[in-house]
Short mmCIF file of C-alpha atoms in Angstrom, two decimals:
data_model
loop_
_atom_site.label_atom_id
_atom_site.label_comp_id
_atom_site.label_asym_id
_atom_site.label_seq_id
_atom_site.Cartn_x
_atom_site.Cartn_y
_atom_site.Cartn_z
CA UNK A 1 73.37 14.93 -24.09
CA UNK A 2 76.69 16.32 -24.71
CA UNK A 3 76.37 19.27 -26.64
CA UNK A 4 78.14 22.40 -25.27
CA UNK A 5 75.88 25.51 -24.31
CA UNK A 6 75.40 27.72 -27.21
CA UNK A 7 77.78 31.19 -27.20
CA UNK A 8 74.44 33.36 -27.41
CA UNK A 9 73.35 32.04 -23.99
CA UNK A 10 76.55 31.92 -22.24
CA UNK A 11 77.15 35.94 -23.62
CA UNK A 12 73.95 36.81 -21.98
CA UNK A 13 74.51 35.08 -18.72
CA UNK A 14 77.94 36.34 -18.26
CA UNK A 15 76.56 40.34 -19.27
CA UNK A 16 73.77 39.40 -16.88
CA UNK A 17 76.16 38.22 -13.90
CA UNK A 18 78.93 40.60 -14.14
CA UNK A 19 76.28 43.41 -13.69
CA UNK A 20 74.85 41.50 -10.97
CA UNK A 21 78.37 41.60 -8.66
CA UNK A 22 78.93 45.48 -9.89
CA UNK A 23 75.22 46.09 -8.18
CA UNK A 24 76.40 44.16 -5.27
CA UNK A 25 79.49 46.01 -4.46
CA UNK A 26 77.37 49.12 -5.52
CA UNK A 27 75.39 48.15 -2.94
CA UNK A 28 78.18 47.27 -0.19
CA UNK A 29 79.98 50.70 -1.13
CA UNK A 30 76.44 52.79 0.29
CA UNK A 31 75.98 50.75 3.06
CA UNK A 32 79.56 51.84 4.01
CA UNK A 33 79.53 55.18 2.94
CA UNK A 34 75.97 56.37 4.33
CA UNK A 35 77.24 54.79 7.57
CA UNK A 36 74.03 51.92 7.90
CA UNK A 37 73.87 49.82 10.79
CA UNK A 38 73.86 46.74 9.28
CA UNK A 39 75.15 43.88 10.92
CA UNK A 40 78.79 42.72 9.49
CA UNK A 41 77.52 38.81 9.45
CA UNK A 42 75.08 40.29 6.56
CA UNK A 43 77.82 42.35 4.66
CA UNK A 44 79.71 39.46 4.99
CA UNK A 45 77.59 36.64 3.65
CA UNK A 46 76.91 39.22 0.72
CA UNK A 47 80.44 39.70 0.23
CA UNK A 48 80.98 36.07 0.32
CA UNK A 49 78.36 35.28 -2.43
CA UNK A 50 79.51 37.94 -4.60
CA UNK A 51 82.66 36.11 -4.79
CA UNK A 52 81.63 32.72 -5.21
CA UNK A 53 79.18 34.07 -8.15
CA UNK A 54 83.07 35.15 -9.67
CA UNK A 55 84.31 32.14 -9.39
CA UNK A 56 80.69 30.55 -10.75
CA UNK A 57 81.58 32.79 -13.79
CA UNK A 58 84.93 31.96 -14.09
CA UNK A 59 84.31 28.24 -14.06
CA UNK A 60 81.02 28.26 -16.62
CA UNK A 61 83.39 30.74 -19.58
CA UNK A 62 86.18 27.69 -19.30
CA UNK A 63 83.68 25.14 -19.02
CA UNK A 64 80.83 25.61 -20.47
CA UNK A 65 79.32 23.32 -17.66
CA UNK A 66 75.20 23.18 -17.31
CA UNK A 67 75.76 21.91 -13.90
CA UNK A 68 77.70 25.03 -12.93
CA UNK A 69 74.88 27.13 -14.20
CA UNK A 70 72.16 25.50 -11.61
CA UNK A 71 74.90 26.46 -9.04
CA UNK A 72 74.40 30.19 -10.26
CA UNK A 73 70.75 29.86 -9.79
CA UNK A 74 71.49 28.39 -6.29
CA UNK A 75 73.82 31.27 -5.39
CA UNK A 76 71.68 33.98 -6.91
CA UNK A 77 69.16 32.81 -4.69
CA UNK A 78 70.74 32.98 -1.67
CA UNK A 79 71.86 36.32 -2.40
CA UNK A 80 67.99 37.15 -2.70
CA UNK A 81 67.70 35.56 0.96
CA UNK A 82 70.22 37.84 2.10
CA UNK A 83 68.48 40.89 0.71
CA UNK A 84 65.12 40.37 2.23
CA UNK A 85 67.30 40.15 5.34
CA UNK A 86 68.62 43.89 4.48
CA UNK A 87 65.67 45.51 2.83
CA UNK A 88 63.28 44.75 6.23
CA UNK A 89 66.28 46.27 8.56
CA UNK A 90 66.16 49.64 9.74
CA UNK A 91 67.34 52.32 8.73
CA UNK A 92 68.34 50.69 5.50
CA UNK A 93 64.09 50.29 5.09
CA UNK A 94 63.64 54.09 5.80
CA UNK A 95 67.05 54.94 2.69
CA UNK A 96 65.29 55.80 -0.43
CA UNK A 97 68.50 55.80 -2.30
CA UNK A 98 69.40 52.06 -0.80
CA UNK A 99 66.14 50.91 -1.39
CA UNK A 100 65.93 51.98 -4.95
CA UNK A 101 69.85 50.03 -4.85
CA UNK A 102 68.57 47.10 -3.54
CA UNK A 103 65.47 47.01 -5.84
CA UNK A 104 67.62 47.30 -8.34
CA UNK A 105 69.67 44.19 -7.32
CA UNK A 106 66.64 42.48 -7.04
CA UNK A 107 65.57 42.54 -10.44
CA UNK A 108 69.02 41.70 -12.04
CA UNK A 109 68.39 38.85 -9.86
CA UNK A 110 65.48 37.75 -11.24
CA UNK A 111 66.65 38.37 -14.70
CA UNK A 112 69.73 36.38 -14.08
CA UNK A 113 67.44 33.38 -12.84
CA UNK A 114 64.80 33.86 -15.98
CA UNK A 115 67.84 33.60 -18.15
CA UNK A 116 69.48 30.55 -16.77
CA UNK A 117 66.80 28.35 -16.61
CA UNK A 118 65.23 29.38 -20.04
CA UNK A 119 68.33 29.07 -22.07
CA UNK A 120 70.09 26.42 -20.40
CA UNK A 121 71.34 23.46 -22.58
CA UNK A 122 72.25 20.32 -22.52
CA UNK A 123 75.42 20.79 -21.60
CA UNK A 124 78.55 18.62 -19.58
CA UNK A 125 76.11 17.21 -16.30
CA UNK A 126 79.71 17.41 -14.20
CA UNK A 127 82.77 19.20 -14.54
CA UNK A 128 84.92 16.03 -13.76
CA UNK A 129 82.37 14.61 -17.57
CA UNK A 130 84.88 16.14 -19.39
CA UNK A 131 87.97 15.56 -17.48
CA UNK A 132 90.46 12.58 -16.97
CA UNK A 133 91.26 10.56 -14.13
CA UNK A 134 94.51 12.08 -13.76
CA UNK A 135 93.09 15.37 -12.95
CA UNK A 136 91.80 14.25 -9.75
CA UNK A 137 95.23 13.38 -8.37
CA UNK A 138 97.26 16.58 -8.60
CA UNK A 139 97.84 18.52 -5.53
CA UNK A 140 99.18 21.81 -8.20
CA UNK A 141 95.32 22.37 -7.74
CA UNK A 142 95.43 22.82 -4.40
CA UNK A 143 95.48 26.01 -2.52
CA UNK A 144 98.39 27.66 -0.82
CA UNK A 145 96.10 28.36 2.48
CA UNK A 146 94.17 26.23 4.40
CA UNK A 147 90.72 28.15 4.13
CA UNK A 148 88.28 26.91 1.22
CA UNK A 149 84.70 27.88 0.85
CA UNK A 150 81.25 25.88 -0.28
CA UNK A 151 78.78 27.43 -2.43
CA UNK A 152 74.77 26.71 -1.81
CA UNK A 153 73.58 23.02 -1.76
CA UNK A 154 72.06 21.99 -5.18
CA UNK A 155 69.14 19.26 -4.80
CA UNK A 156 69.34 16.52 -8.05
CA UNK A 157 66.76 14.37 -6.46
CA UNK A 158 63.89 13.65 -3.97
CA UNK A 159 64.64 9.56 -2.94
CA UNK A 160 62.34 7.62 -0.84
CA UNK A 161 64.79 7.62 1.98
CA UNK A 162 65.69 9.41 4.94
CA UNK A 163 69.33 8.32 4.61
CA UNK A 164 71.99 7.15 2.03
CA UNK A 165 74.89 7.71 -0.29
CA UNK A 166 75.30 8.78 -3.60
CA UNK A 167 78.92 9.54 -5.26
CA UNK A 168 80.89 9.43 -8.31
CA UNK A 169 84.10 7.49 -9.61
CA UNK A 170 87.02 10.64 -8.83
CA UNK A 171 89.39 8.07 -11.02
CA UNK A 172 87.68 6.00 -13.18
CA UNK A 173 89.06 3.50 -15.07
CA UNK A 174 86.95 3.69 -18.51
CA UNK A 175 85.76 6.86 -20.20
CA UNK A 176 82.45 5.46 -20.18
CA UNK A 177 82.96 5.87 -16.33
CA UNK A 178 83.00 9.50 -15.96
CA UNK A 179 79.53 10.08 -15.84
CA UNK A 180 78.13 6.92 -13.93
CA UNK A 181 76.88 7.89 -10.59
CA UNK A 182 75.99 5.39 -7.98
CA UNK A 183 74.01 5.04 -4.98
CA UNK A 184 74.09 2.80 -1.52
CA UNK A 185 70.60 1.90 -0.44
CA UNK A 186 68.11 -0.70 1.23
CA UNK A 187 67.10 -3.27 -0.52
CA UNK A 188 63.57 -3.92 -1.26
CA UNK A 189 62.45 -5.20 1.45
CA UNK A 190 65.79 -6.23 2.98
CA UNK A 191 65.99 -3.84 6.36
CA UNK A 192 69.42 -2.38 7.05
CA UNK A 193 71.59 -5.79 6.80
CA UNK A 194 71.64 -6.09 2.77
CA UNK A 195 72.59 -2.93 1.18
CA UNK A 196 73.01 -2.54 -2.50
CA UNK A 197 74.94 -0.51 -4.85
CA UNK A 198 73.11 1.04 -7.79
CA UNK A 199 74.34 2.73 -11.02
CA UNK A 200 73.27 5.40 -13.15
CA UNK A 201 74.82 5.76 -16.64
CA UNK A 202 74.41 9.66 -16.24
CA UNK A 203 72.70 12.14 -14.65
CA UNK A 204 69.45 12.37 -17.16
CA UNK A 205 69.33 8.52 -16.28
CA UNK A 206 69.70 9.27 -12.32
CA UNK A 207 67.46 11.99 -11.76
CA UNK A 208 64.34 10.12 -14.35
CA UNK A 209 64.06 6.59 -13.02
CA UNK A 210 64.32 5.49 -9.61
CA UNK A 211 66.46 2.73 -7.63
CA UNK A 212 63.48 0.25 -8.26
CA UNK A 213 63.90 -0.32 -12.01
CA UNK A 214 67.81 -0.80 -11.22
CA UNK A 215 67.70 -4.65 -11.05
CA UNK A 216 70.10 -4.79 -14.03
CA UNK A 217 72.79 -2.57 -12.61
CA UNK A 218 72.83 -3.27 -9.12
CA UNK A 219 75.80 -4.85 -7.84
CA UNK A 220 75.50 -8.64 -7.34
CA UNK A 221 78.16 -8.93 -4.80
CA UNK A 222 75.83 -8.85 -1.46
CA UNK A 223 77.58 -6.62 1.29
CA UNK A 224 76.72 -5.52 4.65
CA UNK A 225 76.95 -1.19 5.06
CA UNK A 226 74.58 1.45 7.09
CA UNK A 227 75.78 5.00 7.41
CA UNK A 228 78.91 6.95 5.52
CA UNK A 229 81.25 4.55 5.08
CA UNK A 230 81.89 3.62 1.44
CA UNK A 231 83.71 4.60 -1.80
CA UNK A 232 83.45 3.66 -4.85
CA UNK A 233 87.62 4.46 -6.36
CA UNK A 234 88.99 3.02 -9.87
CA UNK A 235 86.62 0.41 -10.25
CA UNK A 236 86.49 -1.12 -6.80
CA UNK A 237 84.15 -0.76 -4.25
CA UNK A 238 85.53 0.14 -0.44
CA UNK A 239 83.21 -0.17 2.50
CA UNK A 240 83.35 -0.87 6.66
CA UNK A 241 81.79 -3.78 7.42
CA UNK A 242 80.11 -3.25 10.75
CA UNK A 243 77.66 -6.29 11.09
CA UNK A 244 80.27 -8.77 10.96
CA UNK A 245 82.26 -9.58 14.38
CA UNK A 246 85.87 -8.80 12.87
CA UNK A 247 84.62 -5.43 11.75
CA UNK A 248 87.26 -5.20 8.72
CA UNK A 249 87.36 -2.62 6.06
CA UNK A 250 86.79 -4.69 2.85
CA UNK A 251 86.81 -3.94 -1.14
CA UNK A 252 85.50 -6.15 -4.26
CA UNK A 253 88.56 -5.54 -6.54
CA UNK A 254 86.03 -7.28 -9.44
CA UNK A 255 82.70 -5.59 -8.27
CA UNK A 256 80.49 -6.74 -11.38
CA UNK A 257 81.71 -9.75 -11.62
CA UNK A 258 80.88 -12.86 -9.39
CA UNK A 259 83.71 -13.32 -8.26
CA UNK A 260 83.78 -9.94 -6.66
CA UNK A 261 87.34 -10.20 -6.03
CA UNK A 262 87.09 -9.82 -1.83
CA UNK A 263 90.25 -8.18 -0.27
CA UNK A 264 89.78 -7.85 3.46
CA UNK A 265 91.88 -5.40 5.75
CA UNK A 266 94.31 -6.37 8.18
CA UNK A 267 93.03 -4.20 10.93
CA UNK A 268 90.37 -4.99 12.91
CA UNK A 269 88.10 -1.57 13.65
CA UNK A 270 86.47 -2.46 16.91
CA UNK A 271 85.69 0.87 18.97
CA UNK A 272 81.77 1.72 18.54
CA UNK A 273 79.38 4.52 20.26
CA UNK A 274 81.91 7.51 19.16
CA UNK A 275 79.28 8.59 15.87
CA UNK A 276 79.16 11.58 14.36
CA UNK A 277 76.82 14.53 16.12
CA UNK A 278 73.24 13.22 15.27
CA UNK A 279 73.60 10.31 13.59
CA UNK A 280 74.36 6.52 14.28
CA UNK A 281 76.20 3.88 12.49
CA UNK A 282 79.72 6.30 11.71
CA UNK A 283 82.81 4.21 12.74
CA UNK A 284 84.60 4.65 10.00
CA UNK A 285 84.44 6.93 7.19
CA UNK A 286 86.14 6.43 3.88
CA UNK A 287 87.84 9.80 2.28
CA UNK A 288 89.74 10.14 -1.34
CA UNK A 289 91.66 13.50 -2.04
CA UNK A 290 93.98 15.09 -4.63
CA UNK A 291 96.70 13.64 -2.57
CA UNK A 292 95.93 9.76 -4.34
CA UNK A 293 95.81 9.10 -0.71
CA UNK A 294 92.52 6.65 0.72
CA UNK A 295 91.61 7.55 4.17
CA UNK A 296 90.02 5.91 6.78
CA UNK A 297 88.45 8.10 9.48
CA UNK A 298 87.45 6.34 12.80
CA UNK A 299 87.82 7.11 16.76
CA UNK A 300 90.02 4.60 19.06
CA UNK A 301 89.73 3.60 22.47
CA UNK A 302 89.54 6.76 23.84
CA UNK A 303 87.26 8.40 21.29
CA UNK A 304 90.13 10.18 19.89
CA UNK A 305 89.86 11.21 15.74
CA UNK A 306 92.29 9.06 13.65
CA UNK A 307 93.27 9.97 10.28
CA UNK A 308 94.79 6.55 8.54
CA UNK A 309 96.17 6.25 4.96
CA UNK A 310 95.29 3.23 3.82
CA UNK A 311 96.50 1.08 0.73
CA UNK A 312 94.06 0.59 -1.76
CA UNK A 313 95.77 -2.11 -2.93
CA UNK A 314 96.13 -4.26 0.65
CA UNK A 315 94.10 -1.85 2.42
CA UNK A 316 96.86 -2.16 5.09
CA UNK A 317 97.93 0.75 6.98
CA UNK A 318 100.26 3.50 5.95
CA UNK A 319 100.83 5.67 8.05
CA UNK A 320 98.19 7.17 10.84
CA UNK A 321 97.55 10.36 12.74
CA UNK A 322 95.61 10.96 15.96
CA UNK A 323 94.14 14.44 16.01
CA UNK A 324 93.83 14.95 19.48
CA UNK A 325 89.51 15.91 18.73
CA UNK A 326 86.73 13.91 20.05
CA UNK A 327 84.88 12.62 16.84
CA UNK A 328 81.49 12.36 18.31
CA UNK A 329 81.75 16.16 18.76
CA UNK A 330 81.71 16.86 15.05
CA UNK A 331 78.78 15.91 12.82
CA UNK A 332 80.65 15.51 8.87
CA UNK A 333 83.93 15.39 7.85
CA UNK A 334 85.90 15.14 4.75
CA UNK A 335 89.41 15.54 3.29
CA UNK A 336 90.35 18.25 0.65
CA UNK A 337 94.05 18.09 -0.41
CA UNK A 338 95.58 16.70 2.61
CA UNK A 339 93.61 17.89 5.32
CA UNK A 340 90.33 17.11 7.36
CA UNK A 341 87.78 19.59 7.43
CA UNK A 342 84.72 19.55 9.61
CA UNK A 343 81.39 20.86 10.41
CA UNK A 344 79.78 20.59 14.00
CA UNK A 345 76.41 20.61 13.30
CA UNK A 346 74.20 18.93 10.41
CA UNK A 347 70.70 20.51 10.57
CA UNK A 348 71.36 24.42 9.98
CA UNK A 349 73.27 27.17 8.19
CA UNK A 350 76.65 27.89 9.94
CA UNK A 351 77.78 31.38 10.96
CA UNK A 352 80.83 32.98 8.78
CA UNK A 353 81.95 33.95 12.12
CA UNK A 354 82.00 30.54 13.28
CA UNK A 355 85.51 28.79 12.94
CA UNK A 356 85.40 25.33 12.38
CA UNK A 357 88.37 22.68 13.43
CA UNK A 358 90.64 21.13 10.65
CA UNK A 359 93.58 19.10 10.72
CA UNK A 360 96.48 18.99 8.40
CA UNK A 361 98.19 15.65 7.59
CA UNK A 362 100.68 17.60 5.87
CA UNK A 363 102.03 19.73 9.06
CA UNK A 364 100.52 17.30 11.69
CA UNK A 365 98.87 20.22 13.33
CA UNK A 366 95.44 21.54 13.96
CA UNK A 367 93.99 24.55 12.54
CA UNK A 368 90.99 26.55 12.70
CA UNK A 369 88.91 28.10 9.92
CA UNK A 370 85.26 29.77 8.71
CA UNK A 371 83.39 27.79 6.89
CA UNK A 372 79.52 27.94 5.88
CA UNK A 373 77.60 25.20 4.98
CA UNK A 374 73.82 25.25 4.18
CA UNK A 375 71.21 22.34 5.10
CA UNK A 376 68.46 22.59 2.85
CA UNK A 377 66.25 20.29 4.30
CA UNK A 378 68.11 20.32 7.85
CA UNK A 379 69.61 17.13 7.98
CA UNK A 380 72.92 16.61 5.85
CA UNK A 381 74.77 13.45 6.34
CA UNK A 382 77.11 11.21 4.34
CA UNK A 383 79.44 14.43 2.62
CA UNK A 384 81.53 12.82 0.50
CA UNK A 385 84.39 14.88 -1.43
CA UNK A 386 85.31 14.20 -4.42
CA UNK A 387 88.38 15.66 -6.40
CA UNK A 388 87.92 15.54 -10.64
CA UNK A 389 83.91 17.14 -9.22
CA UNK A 390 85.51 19.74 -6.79
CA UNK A 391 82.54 19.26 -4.86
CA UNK A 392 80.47 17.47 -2.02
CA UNK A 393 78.27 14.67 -2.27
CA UNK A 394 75.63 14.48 0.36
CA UNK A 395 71.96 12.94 1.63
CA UNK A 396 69.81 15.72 3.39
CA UNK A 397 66.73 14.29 4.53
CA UNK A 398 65.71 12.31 1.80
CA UNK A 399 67.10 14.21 -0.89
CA UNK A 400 70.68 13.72 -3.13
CA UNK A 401 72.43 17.06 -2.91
CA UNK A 402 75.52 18.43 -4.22
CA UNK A 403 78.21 21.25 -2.89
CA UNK A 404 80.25 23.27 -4.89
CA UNK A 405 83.75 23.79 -3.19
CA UNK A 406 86.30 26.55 -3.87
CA UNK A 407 89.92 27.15 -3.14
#
């Protein structure tokens, strides 16, 4: 399942792609210079998926990653979105020159998208396969500026269920490890009070059989979860415990054993009714970054957003930061490097004009930034970053999708 993608492929993919961003700055440079009203929102988003298909291309030459090439076909088309947007404006409709420039683009679209999926093979599922734990804490990675971008979502599977979570190990222990990907779910037949944690070996394994032949790698330690709020990190398993009274963050140290190795937290998380935008059962979100750093994310008394760093070992506090923002006014959030990003709104594709509210643990300060994320099936809950992946987990509507992010 391992075997690199052949150097005949990835030379006609990467002739194929760099042609692709020369036609789209072709096509940016007429727009300009033949003065077309076309609104800047639609320049922009072009703009802005011309450069995520460089940093696509970047990526697959060092990689060689067959995951990174379904993100090209993702990208590509949404650029193809964006041109039926232009080509049925006026007067760029009534430009025979931009018209045959667009056409053009079109059909190296379409070429790019015949190629990938035709030659595609089997390749590295993930780019964190191939790396080591260590990679996942190192802040050198991390950019200089607070803006970062995410590419198009990228669906892996259809699951019989409206909500959940699926994520990877950023640090795991084994090397067996790197490719296991697990899922939160219902039960058969257990309602919302008995969750269970699944695993996958790999991705071929994840996206061909479903949770109900999973018996065998299901985790035996029962535990009580509903919404975003677990991680699996080195081996142990983090969640929120909302049904019991204490409301405690908890962790099995010894997960697959029966034991289960219980660790409880000392703080007690007791403030309810402050969920994310759209969505219920959010009082505490778990976060791991490139910092090392485990975050809890949860609203006090006043509905205030609290940022704590939590030990993984005690799961005692470390140090905490109240933002100032009122956490049912967002709808996701996640940490990247240090600081919380946000969206506001979970069922629709943002503006690139929109600025979106962050906070940096780093500075202690808030700070605004654009940031576009797509809902392919307009509900996207449960984002979940994840460091040695450089992307976002996430459940939209009944389906496991995955975001690219780059800084």
């Amino acid at each position: 399942m391992y075997a690199q993608v052949s150097g005949a492929y990835m030379e006609l993919l990467m002739s194929n792609i760099t042609v692709l961003v020369s036609r789209v700055t072709k096509l940016e440079t007429n727009i300009h210079n033949q003065s077309i009203s076309v609104s800047m929102k639609e320049l922009a988003s072009l703009q802005d998926q011309s450069n995520n298909l460089f940093l696509l291309i970047t990526q697959l030459a060092e990689t060689n990653n067959a995951t990174i090439t379904r993100q090209l076909v993702a990208e590509i088309s949404t650029i193809r979105d964006t041109l039926l947007v232009l080509n049925s404006k006026n007067p760029v409709a009534q430009n025979a020159e931009l018209n045959s420039e667009i056409s053009k683009l079109r059909s190296r679209l379409a070429a790019c998208t015949t190629v990938a999926n035709k030659h595609v093979e089997e390749g590295l599922d993930f780019i964190g396969d191939g790396l080591s734990a260590s990679h996942a804490i190192n802040t050198d990675h991390c950019p200089t500026n607070l803006n970062i971008s995410v590419g198009s979502p990228i669906t892996y599977k259809y699951e019989y269920q409206v909500s959940g979570m699926w994520f990877k190990d950023p640090i795991p222990i084994a090397e067996h490890e790197k490719t296991r990907i697990f899922e939160v779910r219902n039960g058969p037949q257990t309602g919302y009070t008995n969750q269970y944690l699944y695993y996958w070996d790999d991705l071929d394994e994840f996206e061909s059989t479903n949770y109900l032949t999973r018996a065998e790698k299901s985790l035996r330690c029962r535990f009580h979860v509903h919404g975003q709020k677990g991680i699996y990190l080195g081996g142990e398993w983090f969640w929120f415990d909302q049904y019991s009274s204490s409301r405690h963050i908890k962790k099995f140290s010894s997960p697959w054993n029966t034991t289960c190795g219980l660790v409880t937290s000392p703080k007690s998380y007791t403030y309810v009714g402050f969920n994310y935008v759209g969505h219920s059962y959010n009082d505490v979100d778990l976060n791991f970054d490139e910092t090392g750093e485990l975050y809890a994310i949860y609203a006090d008394i006043n509905g205030d957003l609290n940022i704590m760093s939590i030990s993984r070992s005690t799961l005692a506090m470390k140090r905490n930061w109240n933002t100032g923002k009122k956490k049912a006014s967002l709808a996701n959030v996640f940490m990247v490097c240090g600081r919380l990003y946000t969206i506001d709104d979970f069922g629709s594709t943002r503006h690139l004009s929109g600025l979106q509210w962050g906070f940096d643990t780093v500075t202690g300060t808030e700070f605004f930034y654009p940031l576009n994320v797509e809902s392919a099936y307009g509900d996207i809950q449960a984002l979940s970053y994840n460091p040695r992946e450089k992307g976002l987990f996430g459940w939209d509507n009944y389906h496991a999708v995955f975001y690219p992010v780059y800084f």
